[in-house]
Coordinates of C-alpha atoms in Angstrom, one line a residue:
Chain B
M19 CA 173.4 132.3 -208.4
H20 CA 169.9 130.0 -208.1
N21 CA 168.2 131.9 -206.1
H22 CA 164.7 130.4 -204.5
A23 CA 161.3 132.4 -205.8
H24 CA 160.8 133.8 -201.8
E25 CA 164.9 134.7 -201.3
P26 CA 165.5 138.4 -202.3
I27 CA 168.1 139.3 -205.3
A28 CA 170.7 141.2 -205.2
V29 CA 169.9 144.0 -207.6
P30 CA 171.5 147.0 -207.9
D31 CA 167.9 149.0 -206.9
N32 CA 168.4 152.3 -209.7
L33 CA 170.2 149.2 -212.8
N34 CA 167.6 150.8 -215.3
V35 CA 166.9 147.9 -217.5
V36 CA 165.4 148.1 -221.8
L37 CA 164.4 144.7 -222.8
L38 CA 164.2 144.3 -226.8
A39 CA 161.4 141.6 -226.9
G40 CA 159.5 140.0 -229.8
G41 CA 156.4 138.1 -228.6
V42 CA 156.1 134.4 -226.1
G43 CA 160.1 134.5 -225.7
G44 CA 160.2 138.3 -225.3
A45 CA 157.0 137.9 -223.1
K46 CA 158.3 135.5 -220.6
M47 CA 161.7 137.4 -220.5
A48 CA 159.4 140.6 -219.5
D49 CA 157.5 139.1 -216.5
G50 CA 161.1 137.9 -215.3
L51 CA 162.3 140.8 -214.9
A52 CA 158.7 142.9 -213.8
Q53 CA 159.4 140.4 -210.5
L54 CA 162.7 141.4 -210.0
L55 CA 162.9 145.5 -210.6
A56 CA 161.0 147.9 -209.2
P57 CA 158.6 148.9 -212.3
E58 CA 160.4 152.5 -213.0
R59 CA 163.2 150.5 -213.7
L60 CA 162.1 148.4 -216.6
T61 CA 161.2 149.3 -220.2
V62 CA 160.1 147.1 -222.9
L63 CA 160.8 147.5 -226.1
V64 CA 158.4 145.7 -228.4
N65 CA 158.8 145.1 -232.2
T66 CA 156.0 146.0 -234.1
G67 CA 156.7 144.6 -237.6
D68 CA 154.7 142.0 -237.1
D69 CA 151.6 144.8 -236.9
F70 CA 148.8 145.0 -239.4
R71 CA 145.3 145.5 -239.9
H72 CA 143.3 143.1 -240.5
C73 CA 139.5 143.6 -241.1
G74 CA 139.9 147.2 -240.2
L75 CA 141.5 146.6 -236.7
M76 CA 145.1 147.6 -235.7
V77 CA 146.5 144.2 -234.5
C78 CA 149.5 144.0 -232.5
P79 CA 150.9 140.7 -231.6
D80 CA 154.0 141.1 -229.6
L81 CA 152.6 144.0 -227.9
D82 CA 149.5 142.1 -227.1
T83 CA 151.3 138.7 -226.0
V84 CA 153.8 141.0 -223.9
M85 CA 150.4 142.8 -222.0
Y86 CA 148.5 139.9 -221.8
T87 CA 151.9 138.4 -220.2
L88 CA 152.9 140.8 -217.6
A89 CA 149.0 141.4 -216.5
G90 CA 148.7 137.4 -215.7
R91 CA 146.2 137.2 -218.3
A92 CA 148.1 135.2 -220.6
N93 CA 146.9 131.7 -222.3
P94 CA 149.8 129.5 -221.1
E95 CA 148.7 126.9 -223.6
T96 CA 149.6 128.9 -226.9
G97 CA 151.5 132.0 -225.1
W98 CA 149.5 134.2 -227.0
G99 CA 146.2 135.5 -227.0
R100 CA 143.9 135.4 -223.6
T101 CA 143.0 132.7 -220.6
G102 CA 139.5 132.3 -220.6
E103 CA 139.3 133.6 -224.2
S104 CA 136.0 132.8 -226.2
W105 CA 135.6 132.7 -230.0
R106 CA 131.5 133.4 -230.5
T107 CA 132.5 136.2 -232.9
M108 CA 135.4 134.9 -235.1
E109 CA 132.6 131.5 -235.5
E110 CA 130.1 133.3 -236.3
V111 CA 133.3 135.6 -239.6
G112 CA 133.3 131.9 -240.2
R113 CA 130.0 131.0 -240.7
L114 CA 129.7 135.0 -242.3
G115 CA 132.6 133.9 -245.4
G116 CA 134.9 136.2 -243.2
P117 CA 138.6 135.4 -242.5
E118 CA 139.4 132.6 -240.3
W119 CA 142.9 132.3 -240.6
F120 CA 143.8 134.6 -238.4
K121 CA 142.5 133.8 -234.7
L122 CA 140.3 137.1 -233.1
G123 CA 139.1 136.0 -229.7
D124 CA 136.4 137.8 -228.4
L125 CA 137.8 139.3 -225.6
D126 CA 141.3 139.5 -227.9
L127 CA 139.0 141.6 -230.0
A128 CA 138.5 144.4 -227.4
T129 CA 142.1 145.3 -227.0
H130 CA 142.3 145.3 -231.3
L131 CA 138.8 147.5 -230.8
T132 CA 140.2 150.2 -228.5
R133 CA 143.3 150.5 -230.2
T134 CA 142.0 151.2 -233.0
H135 CA 139.3 153.5 -231.9
L136 CA 142.3 155.6 -230.0
L137 CA 144.6 155.7 -232.9
A138 CA 141.9 156.9 -234.6
E139 CA 141.1 159.5 -232.0
G140 CA 144.6 161.3 -232.8
M141 CA 146.5 159.0 -229.9
S142 CA 149.8 157.0 -231.0
L143 CA 150.3 153.9 -230.7
T144 CA 152.5 155.0 -227.4
Q145 CA 150.0 156.8 -225.8
A146 CA 147.3 154.2 -227.2
T147 CA 149.5 151.3 -225.3
G148 CA 149.8 153.4 -222.3
Q149 CA 145.9 153.7 -221.8
L150 CA 146.0 150.0 -222.1
L151 CA 148.6 148.7 -219.6
E152 CA 146.9 151.5 -217.9
R153 CA 143.7 149.6 -217.9
L154 CA 145.3 146.0 -217.4
G155 CA 147.3 147.0 -213.9
I156 CA 150.6 147.2 -215.7
A157 CA 153.2 149.1 -214.1
A158 CA 155.9 148.5 -216.2
R159 CA 156.5 150.8 -219.4
I160 CA 155.5 149.2 -222.6
L161 CA 157.1 150.6 -225.3
P162 CA 155.9 149.8 -228.8
M163 CA 159.7 150.5 -230.7
S164 CA 158.1 153.2 -232.8
D165 CA 154.8 155.1 -233.5
Q166 CA 155.1 154.8 -237.3
P167 CA 154.0 151.4 -239.2
A168 CA 157.1 149.5 -239.8
P169 CA 155.7 146.4 -241.9
T170 CA 158.3 143.3 -242.1
M171 CA 158.0 142.1 -245.4
I172 CA 159.2 138.3 -246.0
R173 CA 160.8 137.3 -249.5
C174 CA 159.9 133.7 -250.0
D175 CA 159.7 131.8 -253.8
E176 CA 156.3 133.0 -253.9
G177 CA 157.3 136.5 -253.7
L178 CA 156.8 139.1 -251.2
L179 CA 154.8 138.0 -248.8
P180 CA 153.3 140.5 -245.4
F181 CA 154.3 139.0 -242.3
Q182 CA 151.4 137.5 -240.8
T183 CA 149.9 135.8 -244.0
W184 CA 153.9 134.4 -244.1
F185 CA 153.7 133.7 -240.2
V186 CA 150.4 132.8 -239.2
A187 CA 148.4 132.2 -243.0
R188 CA 151.0 129.6 -244.3
G189 CA 152.8 128.8 -241.1
W190 CA 155.8 130.2 -241.6
Q191 CA 156.5 127.0 -244.4
P192 CA 157.7 129.2 -247.5
A193 CA 161.4 129.6 -247.2
V194 CA 162.5 132.6 -246.5
R195 CA 165.0 133.8 -249.0
E196 CA 165.2 137.5 -247.4
I197 CA 163.5 139.6 -244.4
C198 CA 162.1 143.3 -245.5
L199 CA 162.2 146.2 -243.2
P200 CA 161.2 149.3 -243.8
E201 CA 163.6 152.4 -244.1
D202 CA 163.4 155.3 -242.3
V203 CA 160.8 154.0 -239.7
R204 CA 162.0 156.5 -236.2
A205 CA 161.9 155.9 -232.5
S206 CA 159.5 158.1 -230.5
G207 CA 160.4 160.4 -228.2
Q208 CA 159.8 157.9 -225.4
V209 CA 162.1 155.4 -227.0
L210 CA 164.9 157.4 -227.0
S211 CA 164.4 158.4 -223.6
A212 CA 164.3 155.1 -222.2
L213 CA 168.1 153.9 -224.2
E214 CA 169.3 157.0 -223.1
G215 CA 168.5 156.3 -219.3
A216 CA 169.3 152.5 -219.9
D217 CA 172.3 150.6 -217.7
L218 CA 171.1 147.5 -219.4
I219 CA 170.3 146.8 -223.2
L220 CA 169.0 142.8 -222.5
I221 CA 167.8 141.5 -226.3
A222 CA 165.3 139.0 -225.5
P223 CA 164.7 135.1 -226.5
S224 CA 163.4 135.9 -229.3
N225 CA 164.0 135.8 -233.2
P226 CA 166.9 137.4 -234.0
F227 CA 165.6 138.0 -237.6
V228 CA 162.1 139.1 -237.2
S229 CA 161.2 140.3 -233.5
I230 CA 165.0 141.8 -232.7
E231 CA 166.2 143.6 -236.2
P232 CA 163.2 145.0 -236.7
I233 CA 163.6 146.9 -233.5
L234 CA 167.5 147.6 -233.9
N235 CA 166.5 148.8 -237.3
V236 CA 164.4 151.5 -236.2
Y237 CA 166.0 155.2 -236.1
P238 CA 168.4 155.4 -234.1
V239 CA 167.7 152.4 -231.8
R240 CA 171.0 150.4 -233.4
E241 CA 173.0 153.5 -233.4
M242 CA 172.4 154.4 -229.5
I243 CA 172.8 151.1 -228.5
T244 CA 176.4 150.9 -230.5
D245 CA 177.4 154.1 -229.6
L246 CA 176.3 154.5 -226.0
P247 CA 178.8 152.9 -223.1
K248 CA 175.7 150.4 -222.0
V249 CA 176.1 146.9 -221.0
V250 CA 174.7 144.9 -223.8
V251 CA 173.7 141.5 -223.1
A252 CA 171.4 138.9 -225.7
V253 CA 170.2 135.8 -224.5
S254 CA 169.8 133.3 -227.3
P255 CA 166.6 131.9 -228.2
I256 CA 168.4 128.7 -229.4
V257 CA 167.9 125.9 -226.9
A258 CA 169.5 122.1 -227.9
G259 CA 170.1 123.5 -231.4
Q260 CA 166.6 124.0 -232.4
A261 CA 164.1 127.2 -231.6
L262 CA 161.6 126.7 -228.7
K263 CA 159.0 128.1 -230.3
G264 CA 158.2 129.9 -234.2
P265 CA 160.4 129.8 -236.7
A266 CA 164.0 131.3 -235.5
A267 CA 165.7 127.6 -236.1
K268 CA 164.2 127.1 -239.7
M269 CA 165.0 130.6 -240.7
M270 CA 169.0 130.2 -239.8
G271 CA 169.0 127.1 -241.8
E272 CA 167.2 129.0 -244.8
L273 CA 169.8 132.2 -244.7
G274 CA 173.1 129.7 -245.1
M275 CA 173.3 129.5 -240.9
A276 CA 174.1 127.2 -238.6
V277 CA 171.8 126.8 -235.7
S278 CA 173.5 127.5 -232.7
A279 CA 173.5 129.7 -230.1
S280 CA 177.1 130.2 -231.2
A281 CA 175.4 131.1 -234.9
V282 CA 172.9 133.3 -232.7
A283 CA 176.2 135.3 -231.3
G284 CA 178.6 136.2 -234.3
Y285 CA 174.8 137.0 -235.3
Y286 CA 174.7 140.3 -233.0
G287 CA 178.5 140.3 -233.5
E288 CA 180.3 143.8 -231.6
L289 CA 176.7 145.0 -230.6
I290 CA 177.0 142.5 -227.1
D291 CA 179.4 142.7 -224.5
G292 CA 177.7 139.3 -223.1
F293 CA 176.1 136.6 -224.2
V294 CA 173.7 134.3 -222.2
Y295 CA 172.8 130.6 -223.9
D296 CA 171.7 127.3 -222.8
R297 CA 173.2 124.4 -221.0
R298 CA 172.2 122.3 -223.7
D299 CA 173.9 123.6 -226.8
D300 CA 177.7 123.8 -227.8
E301 CA 180.2 125.9 -225.6
V302 CA 180.7 129.5 -227.6
T303 CA 184.1 130.3 -228.5
T304 CA 185.5 133.7 -226.7
L305 CA 186.6 134.8 -230.9
L306 CA 182.2 135.0 -230.7
A307 CA 181.1 136.4 -227.9
P308 CA 184.2 137.6 -225.6
N309 CA 181.6 137.4 -222.3
T310 CA 179.2 134.7 -222.4
F311 CA 177.0 133.1 -219.4
R312 CA 175.7 129.3 -219.5
T313 CA 172.4 128.4 -218.1
D314 CA 169.1 127.3 -218.8
T315 CA 167.3 129.1 -220.1
V316 CA 164.2 127.4 -221.1
M317 CA 161.5 129.0 -218.7
Q318 CA 158.9 126.8 -217.5
D319 CA 156.7 128.5 -215.8
R320 CA 156.6 132.0 -213.6
A321 CA 159.4 131.2 -211.2
G322 CA 161.6 130.0 -213.9
R323 CA 160.9 133.6 -215.8
R324 CA 162.4 134.7 -212.1
R325 CA 165.1 132.8 -211.4
L326 CA 166.5 133.2 -215.5
A327 CA 165.6 137.1 -214.9
A328 CA 168.2 136.6 -211.8
E329 CA 170.3 135.0 -213.4
I330 CA 170.8 137.5 -215.6
L331 CA 170.6 140.1 -214.1
A332 CA 173.4 139.1 -211.9
Y333 CA 175.8 138.1 -214.5
V334 CA 175.4 141.6 -215.8
V335 CA 176.4 143.1 -212.6
E336 CA 179.2 141.2 -212.4
L337 CA 180.1 142.7 -216.0
I338 CA 179.3 145.7 -214.9
N339 CA 181.9 145.8 -212.2
Q340 CA 185.0 144.2 -214.3
Chain V
M11 CA 91.6 143.2 -248.3
H12 CA 92.6 142.0 -245.2
N13 CA 93.9 138.2 -245.7
H14 CA 94.7 135.7 -243.6
A15 CA 98.1 134.4 -243.5
H16 CA 98.1 131.0 -245.0
E17 CA 95.3 132.5 -247.8
P18 CA 97.0 133.5 -250.9
I19 CA 97.5 136.8 -251.4
A20 CA 96.0 137.9 -255.3
V21 CA 99.4 139.6 -256.2
P22 CA 100.3 139.7 -260.2
D23 CA 103.2 137.9 -260.2
N24 CA 105.4 140.1 -262.5
L25 CA 105.3 143.3 -260.3
N26 CA 108.2 144.0 -259.3
V27 CA 108.6 146.4 -255.7
V28 CA 111.8 148.4 -255.3
L29 CA 111.2 149.2 -251.6
L30 CA 112.8 152.8 -250.1
A31 CA 113.9 152.1 -246.4
G32 CA 115.8 152.7 -243.3
G33 CA 116.3 150.9 -240.3
V34 CA 112.9 148.9 -238.3
G35 CA 110.2 150.0 -239.8
G36 CA 111.8 149.7 -243.6
A37 CA 113.0 145.8 -242.1
K38 CA 109.6 144.9 -241.8
M39 CA 108.2 146.8 -244.2
A40 CA 110.5 144.7 -246.2
D41 CA 109.8 141.2 -244.6
G42 CA 106.2 142.1 -245.1
L43 CA 106.6 142.2 -248.8
A44 CA 109.3 139.4 -248.7
Q45 CA 106.5 136.8 -247.5
L46 CA 104.3 137.9 -250.3
L47 CA 106.5 138.4 -253.7
A48 CA 108.8 135.9 -255.2
P49 CA 112.4 136.9 -254.5
E50 CA 113.4 138.4 -257.9
R51 CA 110.7 140.7 -257.5
L52 CA 112.0 142.4 -254.4
T53 CA 114.8 144.9 -254.1
V54 CA 115.2 146.8 -250.7
L55 CA 117.0 150.5 -251.6
V56 CA 118.6 151.0 -247.7
N57 CA 119.4 154.1 -246.4
T58 CA 124.0 154.5 -246.2
G59 CA 123.5 157.4 -244.6
D60 CA 124.0 156.0 -240.9
D61 CA 126.7 154.3 -242.0
F62 CA 130.0 155.0 -240.4
R63 CA 133.6 153.8 -239.2
H64 CA 133.7 152.9 -235.3
C65 CA 136.7 151.5 -234.0
G66 CA 137.8 150.6 -237.3
L67 CA 135.3 149.0 -238.5
M68 CA 132.6 149.4 -241.1
V69 CA 129.2 149.5 -239.6
C70 CA 125.9 149.7 -241.9
P71 CA 122.9 150.0 -239.1
D72 CA 120.2 150.1 -241.3
L73 CA 121.3 147.4 -244.1
D74 CA 122.1 145.5 -240.9
T75 CA 118.9 146.0 -239.6
V76 CA 117.5 144.8 -243.1
M77 CA 119.3 141.7 -243.3
Y78 CA 118.6 140.6 -239.7
T79 CA 115.1 141.0 -240.2
L80 CA 114.8 139.4 -243.5
A81 CA 116.6 136.6 -242.2
G82 CA 114.6 136.4 -238.7
R83 CA 117.7 136.8 -236.8
A84 CA 117.0 140.8 -235.5
N85 CA 116.1 140.7 -231.5
P86 CA 112.2 141.4 -231.6
E87 CA 112.7 143.8 -228.1
T88 CA 115.2 146.3 -229.4
G89 CA 114.4 145.7 -233.6
W90 CA 118.3 146.5 -234.3
G91 CA 120.9 143.9 -233.3
R92 CA 120.6 139.9 -233.2
T93 CA 118.5 137.5 -231.5
G94 CA 120.7 135.7 -228.8
E95 CA 122.9 138.4 -229.3
S96 CA 126.1 138.4 -225.9
W97 CA 128.3 140.9 -225.4
R98 CA 131.4 140.1 -224.0
T99 CA 133.9 141.5 -225.9
M100 CA 131.7 145.0 -225.5
E101 CA 132.1 144.4 -221.9
E102 CA 135.9 144.0 -222.1
V103 CA 135.9 147.1 -224.6
G104 CA 134.3 149.2 -221.3
R105 CA 137.2 147.8 -219.7
L106 CA 140.1 149.1 -221.4
G107 CA 138.6 152.4 -221.6
G108 CA 136.9 152.1 -225.1
P109 CA 134.3 153.5 -226.4
E110 CA 130.8 152.1 -225.5
W111 CA 127.9 154.5 -226.3
F112 CA 127.9 151.9 -229.9
K113 CA 126.6 148.3 -228.6
L114 CA 128.4 146.3 -230.8
G115 CA 127.0 142.7 -230.2
D116 CA 129.2 139.4 -230.0
L117 CA 127.4 138.1 -233.9
D118 CA 126.4 141.5 -235.2
L119 CA 130.1 142.6 -234.7
A120 CA 131.1 139.2 -236.5
T121 CA 129.5 141.3 -239.5
H122 CA 131.3 144.6 -239.5
L123 CA 134.3 142.6 -239.2
T124 CA 133.6 140.5 -242.5
R125 CA 132.1 143.7 -244.2
T126 CA 135.1 145.8 -243.2
H127 CA 137.5 143.0 -244.8
L128 CA 135.5 142.1 -247.7
L129 CA 136.1 146.2 -248.5
A130 CA 139.6 146.4 -247.6
E131 CA 139.9 143.2 -250.4
G132 CA 138.2 145.4 -253.2
M133 CA 134.4 144.3 -252.9
S134 CA 131.8 147.2 -253.4
L135 CA 129.6 147.6 -250.3
T136 CA 127.0 146.2 -253.2
Q137 CA 128.7 143.0 -253.2
A138 CA 130.0 142.9 -249.6
T139 CA 126.2 142.9 -248.7
G140 CA 125.4 139.9 -251.6
Q141 CA 128.1 137.6 -249.4
L142 CA 126.7 138.2 -246.6
L143 CA 122.6 138.0 -247.8
E144 CA 124.1 134.7 -249.4
R145 CA 125.6 133.6 -246.3
L146 CA 122.3 134.4 -243.7
G147 CA 119.9 133.0 -246.8
I148 CA 118.0 135.9 -247.7
A149 CA 117.3 135.1 -251.0
A150 CA 115.6 138.9 -251.7
R151 CA 118.2 141.7 -253.6
I152 CA 119.0 144.5 -250.7
L153 CA 121.3 146.8 -252.1
P154 CA 122.9 150.0 -250.6
M155 CA 122.1 153.4 -252.0
S156 CA 125.3 153.9 -252.8
D157 CA 128.3 152.3 -253.0
Q158 CA 129.9 155.6 -252.3
P159 CA 130.5 156.6 -248.3
A160 CA 127.3 159.7 -247.9
P161 CA 127.4 160.4 -244.6
T162 CA 124.6 162.0 -243.1
M163 CA 125.1 165.1 -240.5
I164 CA 122.9 166.8 -238.1
R165 CA 123.5 170.6 -237.4
C166 CA 122.3 171.6 -234.0
D167 CA 122.9 173.8 -231.6
E168 CA 126.4 172.5 -230.5
G169 CA 127.5 172.8 -234.2
L170 CA 127.6 169.8 -237.6
L171 CA 127.1 166.1 -236.2
P172 CA 128.0 163.3 -237.4
F173 CA 124.6 161.2 -237.8
Q174 CA 125.6 158.5 -234.9
T175 CA 126.9 161.0 -232.7
W176 CA 123.6 162.9 -232.8
F177 CA 121.3 159.6 -233.0
V178 CA 122.9 157.0 -230.4
A179 CA 125.3 159.2 -228.5
R180 CA 123.3 162.1 -227.7
G181 CA 119.7 160.2 -227.9
W182 CA 119.3 162.2 -230.7
Q183 CA 118.5 164.9 -228.0
P184 CA 119.6 168.1 -229.2
A185 CA 116.8 170.1 -231.8
V186 CA 117.9 169.3 -235.5
R187 CA 118.4 172.9 -237.1
E188 CA 119.1 170.8 -240.2
I189 CA 119.9 167.8 -242.2
C190 CA 122.7 168.1 -244.1
L191 CA 123.4 165.6 -246.8
P192 CA 126.4 165.3 -249.0
E193 CA 126.6 166.0 -252.8
D194 CA 127.6 164.2 -255.9
V195 CA 126.7 160.7 -254.5
R196 CA 126.1 158.3 -257.1
A197 CA 123.7 155.4 -257.2
S198 CA 125.2 152.3 -258.6
G199 CA 124.5 150.2 -261.2
Q200 CA 122.4 147.4 -259.7
V201 CA 120.5 150.4 -258.2
L202 CA 119.8 151.9 -261.6
S203 CA 118.7 148.6 -262.6
A204 CA 116.8 148.2 -260.2
L205 CA 115.0 151.4 -260.4
E206 CA 114.4 150.9 -264.4
G207 CA 112.5 147.5 -263.7
A208 CA 110.4 148.4 -261.1
D209 CA 106.3 148.7 -261.3
L210 CA 105.9 150.0 -258.2
I211 CA 108.7 152.0 -255.5
L212 CA 107.1 151.9 -252.2
I213 CA 108.6 154.5 -249.2
A214 CA 108.5 152.5 -245.7
P215 CA 107.2 154.3 -243.0
S216 CA 110.7 155.3 -242.1
N217 CA 111.9 158.6 -241.3
P218 CA 111.4 160.4 -244.0
F219 CA 114.3 163.2 -243.1
V220 CA 117.3 160.8 -242.5
S221 CA 115.9 157.7 -243.7
I222 CA 114.2 158.4 -246.8
E223 CA 115.7 161.8 -248.3
P224 CA 119.3 160.7 -248.1
I225 CA 118.2 157.6 -250.5
L226 CA 116.8 160.2 -253.0
N227 CA 119.6 162.7 -252.5
V228 CA 120.9 159.7 -254.4
Y229 CA 121.8 161.1 -258.3
P230 CA 119.7 159.8 -260.2
V231 CA 117.2 158.6 -257.5
R232 CA 115.4 161.1 -256.8
E233 CA 115.1 162.2 -261.0
M234 CA 114.5 158.3 -262.0
I235 CA 111.2 157.9 -259.8
T236 CA 109.5 161.2 -260.8
D237 CA 110.5 161.3 -264.3
L238 CA 109.8 157.2 -265.5
P239 CA 105.7 156.0 -265.3
K240 CA 106.2 154.1 -262.3
V241 CA 103.6 153.8 -259.2
V242 CA 105.2 155.8 -256.2
V243 CA 102.8 155.4 -253.2
A244 CA 104.3 156.2 -249.5
V245 CA 103.4 154.6 -246.5
S246 CA 103.5 157.3 -243.5
P247 CA 105.4 156.7 -240.3
I248 CA 103.1 158.5 -238.0
V249 CA 100.7 156.4 -236.4
A250 CA 98.1 158.5 -234.0
G251 CA 100.2 162.2 -234.6
Q252 CA 103.3 160.1 -233.1
A253 CA 106.4 157.9 -234.6
L254 CA 106.7 154.8 -233.7
K255 CA 109.8 154.7 -232.8
G256 CA 112.6 157.1 -233.2
P257 CA 113.0 160.6 -233.5
A258 CA 110.8 161.3 -236.9
A259 CA 108.1 163.4 -234.9
K260 CA 110.6 165.1 -232.8
M261 CA 112.5 166.7 -235.8
M262 CA 108.9 167.6 -237.9
G263 CA 108.2 169.6 -235.2
E264 CA 112.4 171.0 -234.6
L265 CA 111.9 171.5 -238.4
G266 CA 109.0 173.6 -238.3
M267 CA 106.3 171.1 -239.9
A268 CA 103.3 169.5 -237.6
V269 CA 103.4 166.0 -237.2
S270 CA 100.5 164.2 -239.0
A271 CA 100.5 161.7 -241.8
S272 CA 99.3 164.9 -243.8
A273 CA 102.4 166.4 -242.9
V274 CA 104.1 163.6 -244.4
A275 CA 102.3 163.6 -247.6
G276 CA 102.5 167.3 -247.8
Y277 CA 106.5 166.3 -247.8
Y278 CA 106.8 163.5 -250.2
G279 CA 104.4 165.9 -252.1
E280 CA 104.5 165.3 -255.9
L281 CA 106.8 162.3 -255.9
I282 CA 104.1 160.0 -255.1
D283 CA 101.0 159.1 -256.8
G284 CA 99.9 157.4 -253.6
F285 CA 99.9 157.5 -249.9
V286 CA 99.2 154.7 -247.0
Y287 CA 98.5 155.6 -244.0
D288 CA 97.5 154.9 -240.6
R289 CA 93.5 154.9 -239.4
R290 CA 94.4 156.3 -235.8
D291 CA 95.0 159.8 -238.2
D292 CA 93.5 162.3 -239.3
E293 CA 92.3 162.2 -242.8
V294 CA 94.6 163.8 -245.3
T295 CA 93.0 166.1 -247.8
T296 CA 93.1 165.3 -251.3
L297 CA 94.9 168.5 -251.7
L298 CA 97.8 166.9 -250.1
A299 CA 97.7 163.3 -251.9
P300 CA 95.0 163.1 -254.4
N301 CA 95.2 159.1 -253.8
T302 CA 95.2 158.4 -250.7
F303 CA 94.9 154.6 -248.4
R304 CA 94.0 154.5 -244.3
T305 CA 94.5 151.5 -242.8
D306 CA 96.4 150.0 -239.6
T307 CA 100.3 150.4 -240.4
V308 CA 101.3 148.9 -237.2
M309 CA 103.1 145.7 -237.9
Q310 CA 103.0 143.9 -234.2
D311 CA 104.5 140.9 -235.6
R312 CA 105.5 138.7 -238.7
A313 CA 101.4 138.5 -239.2
G314 CA 101.2 142.1 -238.9
R315 CA 103.8 143.1 -241.7
R316 CA 102.1 140.7 -244.3
R317 CA 99.0 141.9 -243.2
L318 CA 100.0 145.2 -244.1
A319 CA 102.1 144.6 -247.0
A320 CA 99.6 142.6 -248.8
E321 CA 97.1 145.2 -248.4
I322 CA 99.3 148.1 -250.0
L323 CA 100.4 145.1 -253.1
A324 CA 96.3 145.2 -253.5
Y325 CA 95.8 149.2 -253.3
V326 CA 98.8 149.4 -255.6
V327 CA 96.9 146.8 -257.9
E328 CA 93.8 149.6 -257.6
L329 CA 96.1 152.5 -258.5
I330 CA 98.2 151.0 -261.7
N331 CA 94.6 149.5 -262.9
Q332 CA 92.5 152.9 -262.7

């Protein structure tokens, strides 16, 4: 199942894939799939629970990371933000006593300004994202999980914090007591259509609690994924008992879970039909996930993203044909 | 009355001056006064009728022009915007299909981001401006005419346009039928205090209709200027029968007025005690303004601003001692 970068992959050309994605891990997985699938076969549903209004601008960190990555414009060192970024405005904001905790690069700012303008003109977030995708030359469909605001809040000892305050301003250090997701957020028609037409729902190796759960929490995403006869596969964000990036492992501990691929499989439970996890982790028992695939889940570069996506798609074809 | 730049000016050191100012002309007049008066003696009340929300940001063009000018950071070529400005974000906004008609430079953006943040945190516009003044190293007091939004609208043949749409997007070309100012806008406590303590109210050579009238329209600015025993002096924005900058002359014609210093004097009417106008213009009859001072009102450079301010202050001392 290990294919070289230029070898054709045996992907059925009518397989409609919907990827549930957060930020950096989701973006890499999306890029791997985008290298293999025809654009009309790939839809990425992106977490918008991290979105927030900052200095008047509508900032959508996960949408931006996925867009920049698929456009080949993501900063490879940080994972977030753009290549060739500069900080002239931000440095002046600092001199004027404005907020510096959330970094807004000069190029990145253009995305937020354009999006905020389009929303103010009456576009939905889905429509505004559509314009940005077109201008960035991205053919695959990237959809916000909802057109309604759906802010994730983090309860910790110091109180209930907006997600970005906890994540960036506090560097995800305050221990998490509870993740509070909004009620009554509904999926857009575009999200419903994508889910209806999906042959595979793939859960990216993103944070299960603050990247994936907010998407599942949008009505009726969880219900549609549970009820419709689709293949649902999750990819573990844990590698060798740790999170590659971000607070997933720390949160698992704070929420009373073991930090392991097994715990992730157990968390997704009956929602998934198959589970992909890293060969550096302990074996996941069939009690937790009857069908598993163990491989190297680390995506070191663009070829590595394509390699993992190809392996997963081959595994899915096996699952479907069982 | 013509003083050299380094010669001391005979300004009474207890003269409290309140300048009513719009953008470029008002900013130059403010800079001339700031070169002569102790900072605590000068308050600039700035038109905020031009303010608007653009791409989510609170943009206050006249406040910014006055601040940048007093900070020595205004672009001398345009009059608006900052020296050493760059356009990296704006160029990217263009590539993303965002609005390009209102130019937001990389440094200028920092002002709007910081202001919008401070307002979102609960500061009044006066307080937010106070922080910007401090960070920009400006000692004189610059006050927005009100802390409430007070958008000027322009009625023209194509309908009722927001000020900046008419002024910048349409390049002030649609003929003006009516200038619509909001009702029930109130002055802040700081504006009331400044007016109460003023010995001289000076109306800058700004556009009478869209820069000065919006300030007078803020309750009770006009009433306080009319009733209190102050010296009120206006400086004509017309030079040689034309506006130095902007649409003042064009608007006068469209509103059925002659384009002359006399028409400006007549427009301010009984509100003013003295009138300063350019020596290139026809003499203003005593019927329109019983007390006038004719000089070179063009402020070519910083020394020219100081020269005009010194002449006006000397004229005011004469008026007071009459």
